[in-house]
Structures are given as C-alpha cells and as structure tokens.
C-alpha cells in the first residue's frame, strides 16, 4: 500500500479531481486512489469528514490531509522539485501561476454551463450566458502562452506543467459540447488528449457505472 492516497470524485464528471490526479501522477510517486461517487446516497456524509471544505480532491500524505487542488499542486511541487511541476524559469513560472489561478478562480460561465462529462456528446446543448466570452478568453490565453512561452514542448509553457493540468477539463468540455478549436488552441487540445495519463483517466471515466442526472444535459 502506498503511503499517499488521493480521494477523488467520479472520473467522468469531476474536473477538480482530474486536475489533482494528473498532478499527483506527474509527481512520479506511487499513490492509492479512492473514488467517492458524487451525489449518491451517503456521499455528503462521507465528504463532510474528508476536509473542512467537504470537496474532492483531497490528498492524504503520511497523516497529512491537503484539500483544494491548488494547495495540492503547491505541496507536490515543494515535495518533488525533480518532477518540474512548475517551469524552472522564474518568469515562466510566475506567468504559469497566474494562468493557473485564473482557471482556479475564473471562467465561471464555462464551468457552470458546460460541466465536464467525458462520455457525453452534446454539440447542440444551449450555451449559457457568458459561455462564448469565456471560450474566447480561454482559447486566446492558450494561444498567447503557446506563442510567448511554449518553446521546447507542446504545452502552454513548453514542457507540461501544473497549468496544463488545470486546463485539461476544458479540453474535454470543448470536445463534449462540440466547440471547434482552430490554430494553436486546437493543436494544444490535441496534445493534451494525446497524453497517456489523460487517455487512462478518460477510459476509466467512460467505464464508470454511475451517472449524475443534472450533468447529463
Ligand atoms: N476549489 C476546489 C474545488 C473542488 C470542487 O468543487 N470539487 C467538486 C468536484 S469537481 C466537489 O467536490 N463537488 C461536490 C459538491 O459540491 O458537493 C479545488 O480546487 O479543489
């Protein structure tokens, strides 16, 4: 049994769990995972004891519980500098943190109206207010980081980093809701989907037995 354990929600639906899981995987240390299916009978009680936030993901490491994806990311970065979870270059790292924080606290319309649902295809779903603006803002951000900081790799800051984990769920959302991406934003989305870890997560999510009615638009 690994000393580290990540508690996550359904792989098909839980975008924050996907981010936390990708970062934990890329930290390169074995860990156990426990899926807590969301919105099932008894889930609320189980979540309440997980952390003060009562949300997933939560990382347990040697008796320490860390909740909130950004805190998990920073903890793993400190524990495993060799994994290069943030870019080595100071300027890139600062911008990568800004871009990551923007996802953590923003794009609210996109998050509210386009829930992650990997196995679903809903290209005709009605776009809620503010969604198109969020899509435009996000894809422009991807193009900007790719052109200014993307040298040396296929990801936002060249080599894969925490920022890419944060923008992986939107890549799935664009696929589910039939948002065509062009140019460097489209190429970026393809690089994300080609990652073995991303494929592994998606396959597991598609195979899950649970469905959440309010997200199956
Ligand atoms: N700010 C948190 C957000 C976590 C979050 O909202 N998790 C969702 C799953 S994607 C959750 O636990 N939802 C269950 C609920 O709201 O009861 C983070 O960064 O980890």
Coordinates of N, CA, C and O and ligand atoms in Angstrom, one line a residue, residues 9-10 13-19 38-39 43-44 47 50 53-58 67-72 104 111 166 215, ligand 1:
X9 N -13.5 12.3 -7.0 CA -14.9 12.1 -7.4 C -14.9 11.2 -8.7 O -13.8 10.7 -9.1
X10 N -16.1 11.1 -9.3 CA -16.2 10.3 -10.5 C -15.3 10.9 -11.6 O -15.2 12.1 -11.9
X13 N -17.0 12.9 -14.4 CA -17.6 14.2 -14.2 C -16.7 15.2 -13.4 O -16.9 16.4 -13.4
X14 N -15.8 14.7 -12.5 CA -15.1 15.6 -11.6 C -13.9 16.2 -12.1 O -12.8 15.7 -12.1
X15 N -14.1 17.5 -12.5 CA -13.0 18.2 -13.2 C -11.8 18.5 -12.2 O -10.7 18.4 -12.5
X16 N -12.2 18.8 -11.0 CA -11.1 19.1 -10.0 C -10.3 17.9 -9.6 O -9.1 17.9 -9.4
X17 N -11.0 16.8 -9.6 CA -10.3 15.5 -9.3 C -9.4 15.2 -10.4 O -8.2 14.7 -10.2
X18 N -9.8 15.4 -11.7 CA -8.9 15.2 -12.8 C -7.6 16.0 -12.7 O -6.5 15.5 -12.8
X19 N -7.8 17.3 -12.3 CA -6.6 18.1 -12.2 C -5.6 17.6 -11.1 O -4.4 17.4 -11.3
X38 N -19.9 11.0 -6.6 CA -20.6 12.2 -6.1 C -22.1 12.1 -6.3 O -22.6 11.4 -7.2
X39 N -22.9 12.8 -5.4 CA -24.3 12.8 -5.5 C -25.0 11.4 -5.4 O -26.0 11.2 -6.0
X43 N -23.0 10.1 0.2 CA -21.8 10.8 -0.3 C -21.6 12.1 0.5 O -20.4 12.4 0.9
X44 N -22.6 12.8 0.8 CA -22.5 14.1 1.5 C -21.9 13.8 2.9 O -20.9 14.5 3.3
X47 N -18.2 13.0 2.4 CA -17.4 14.2 2.0 C -17.2 15.1 3.2 O -16.1 15.7 3.3
X50 N -14.1 14.5 5.1 CA -12.9 14.5 4.3 C -12.0 15.7 4.7 O -10.8 15.5 4.8
X53 N -13.5 21.6 3.7 CA -14.3 22.1 2.5 C -15.3 21.1 2.1 O -16.3 21.4 1.4
X54 N -15.1 19.8 2.5 CA -16.1 18.8 2.1 C -16.1 18.5 0.6 O -17.2 18.2 0.0
X55 N -15.0 18.8 -0.1 CA -15.0 18.7 -1.6 C -13.8 17.7 -1.9 O -12.9 17.6 -1.2
X56 N -13.9 17.2 -3.1 CA -12.7 16.4 -3.7 C -12.0 17.3 -4.7 O -12.7 18.1 -5.4
X57 N -10.7 17.1 -4.9 CA -9.9 16.0 -4.4 C -9.3 16.4 -3.0 O -9.2 17.6 -2.7
X58 N -8.9 15.3 -2.3 CA -8.1 15.5 -1.1 C -7.0 14.6 -1.1 O -7.1 13.4 -1.5
X67 N -6.4 19.6 1.1 CA -7.6 19.8 0.2 C -7.4 21.0 -0.7 O -6.5 21.8 -0.4
X68 N -8.1 21.1 -1.7 CA -8.0 22.2 -2.7 C -6.9 21.9 -3.7 O -5.7 21.8 -3.3
X69 N -7.2 21.9 -4.9 CA -6.3 21.4 -6.0 C -5.0 22.3 -6.1 O -4.0 21.8 -6.3
X70 N -5.2 23.6 -5.9 CA -4.0 24.5 -5.9 C -3.1 24.2 -4.8 O -1.9 24.2 -5.0
X71 N -3.6 23.9 -3.6 CA -2.8 23.6 -2.4 C -2.1 22.3 -2.7 O -0.9 22.1 -2.3
X72 N -2.8 21.3 -3.2 CA -2.2 20.0 -3.5 C -1.0 20.2 -4.5 O 0.0 19.6 -4.3
X104 N -8.5 28.6 -11.6 CA -9.0 28.2 -10.3 C -10.1 29.2 -9.9 O -11.0 28.7 -9.2
X111 N -17.7 27.0 -16.6 CA -17.7 26.0 -15.6 C -19.2 25.7 -15.2 O -19.5 24.5 -15.0
X166 N -4.6 22.1 -15.1 CA -5.8 23.0 -14.8 C -6.6 23.2 -16.1 O -7.9 23.4 -16.0
X215 N -25.9 16.6 -14.7 CA -24.8 16.8 -15.6 C -25.0 16.2 -17.0 O -24.2 16.4 -17.9
Ligands
LIG1 N1 -11.6 24.8 -5.1 C1 -11.7 23.4 -5.1 C2 -12.9 22.9 -5.8 C3 -13.3 21.4 -5.6 C4 -14.7 21.0 -6.1 O1 -15.5 21.9 -6.3 N2 -14.9 19.7 -6.2 C5 -16.2 19.2 -6.6 C6 -16.0 18.1 -7.6 S1 -15.3 18.6 -9.2 C7 -16.9 18.6 -5.5 O2 -16.3 18.1 -4.5 N3 -18.2 18.7 -5.6 C8 -19.1 18.1 -4.7 C9 -20.0 19.0 -4.0 O3 -20.0 20.2 -4.4 O4 -20.8 18.6 -3.2 C10 -10.4 22.7 -5.6 O5 -9.7 23.5 -6.2 O6 -10.2 21.5 -5.3

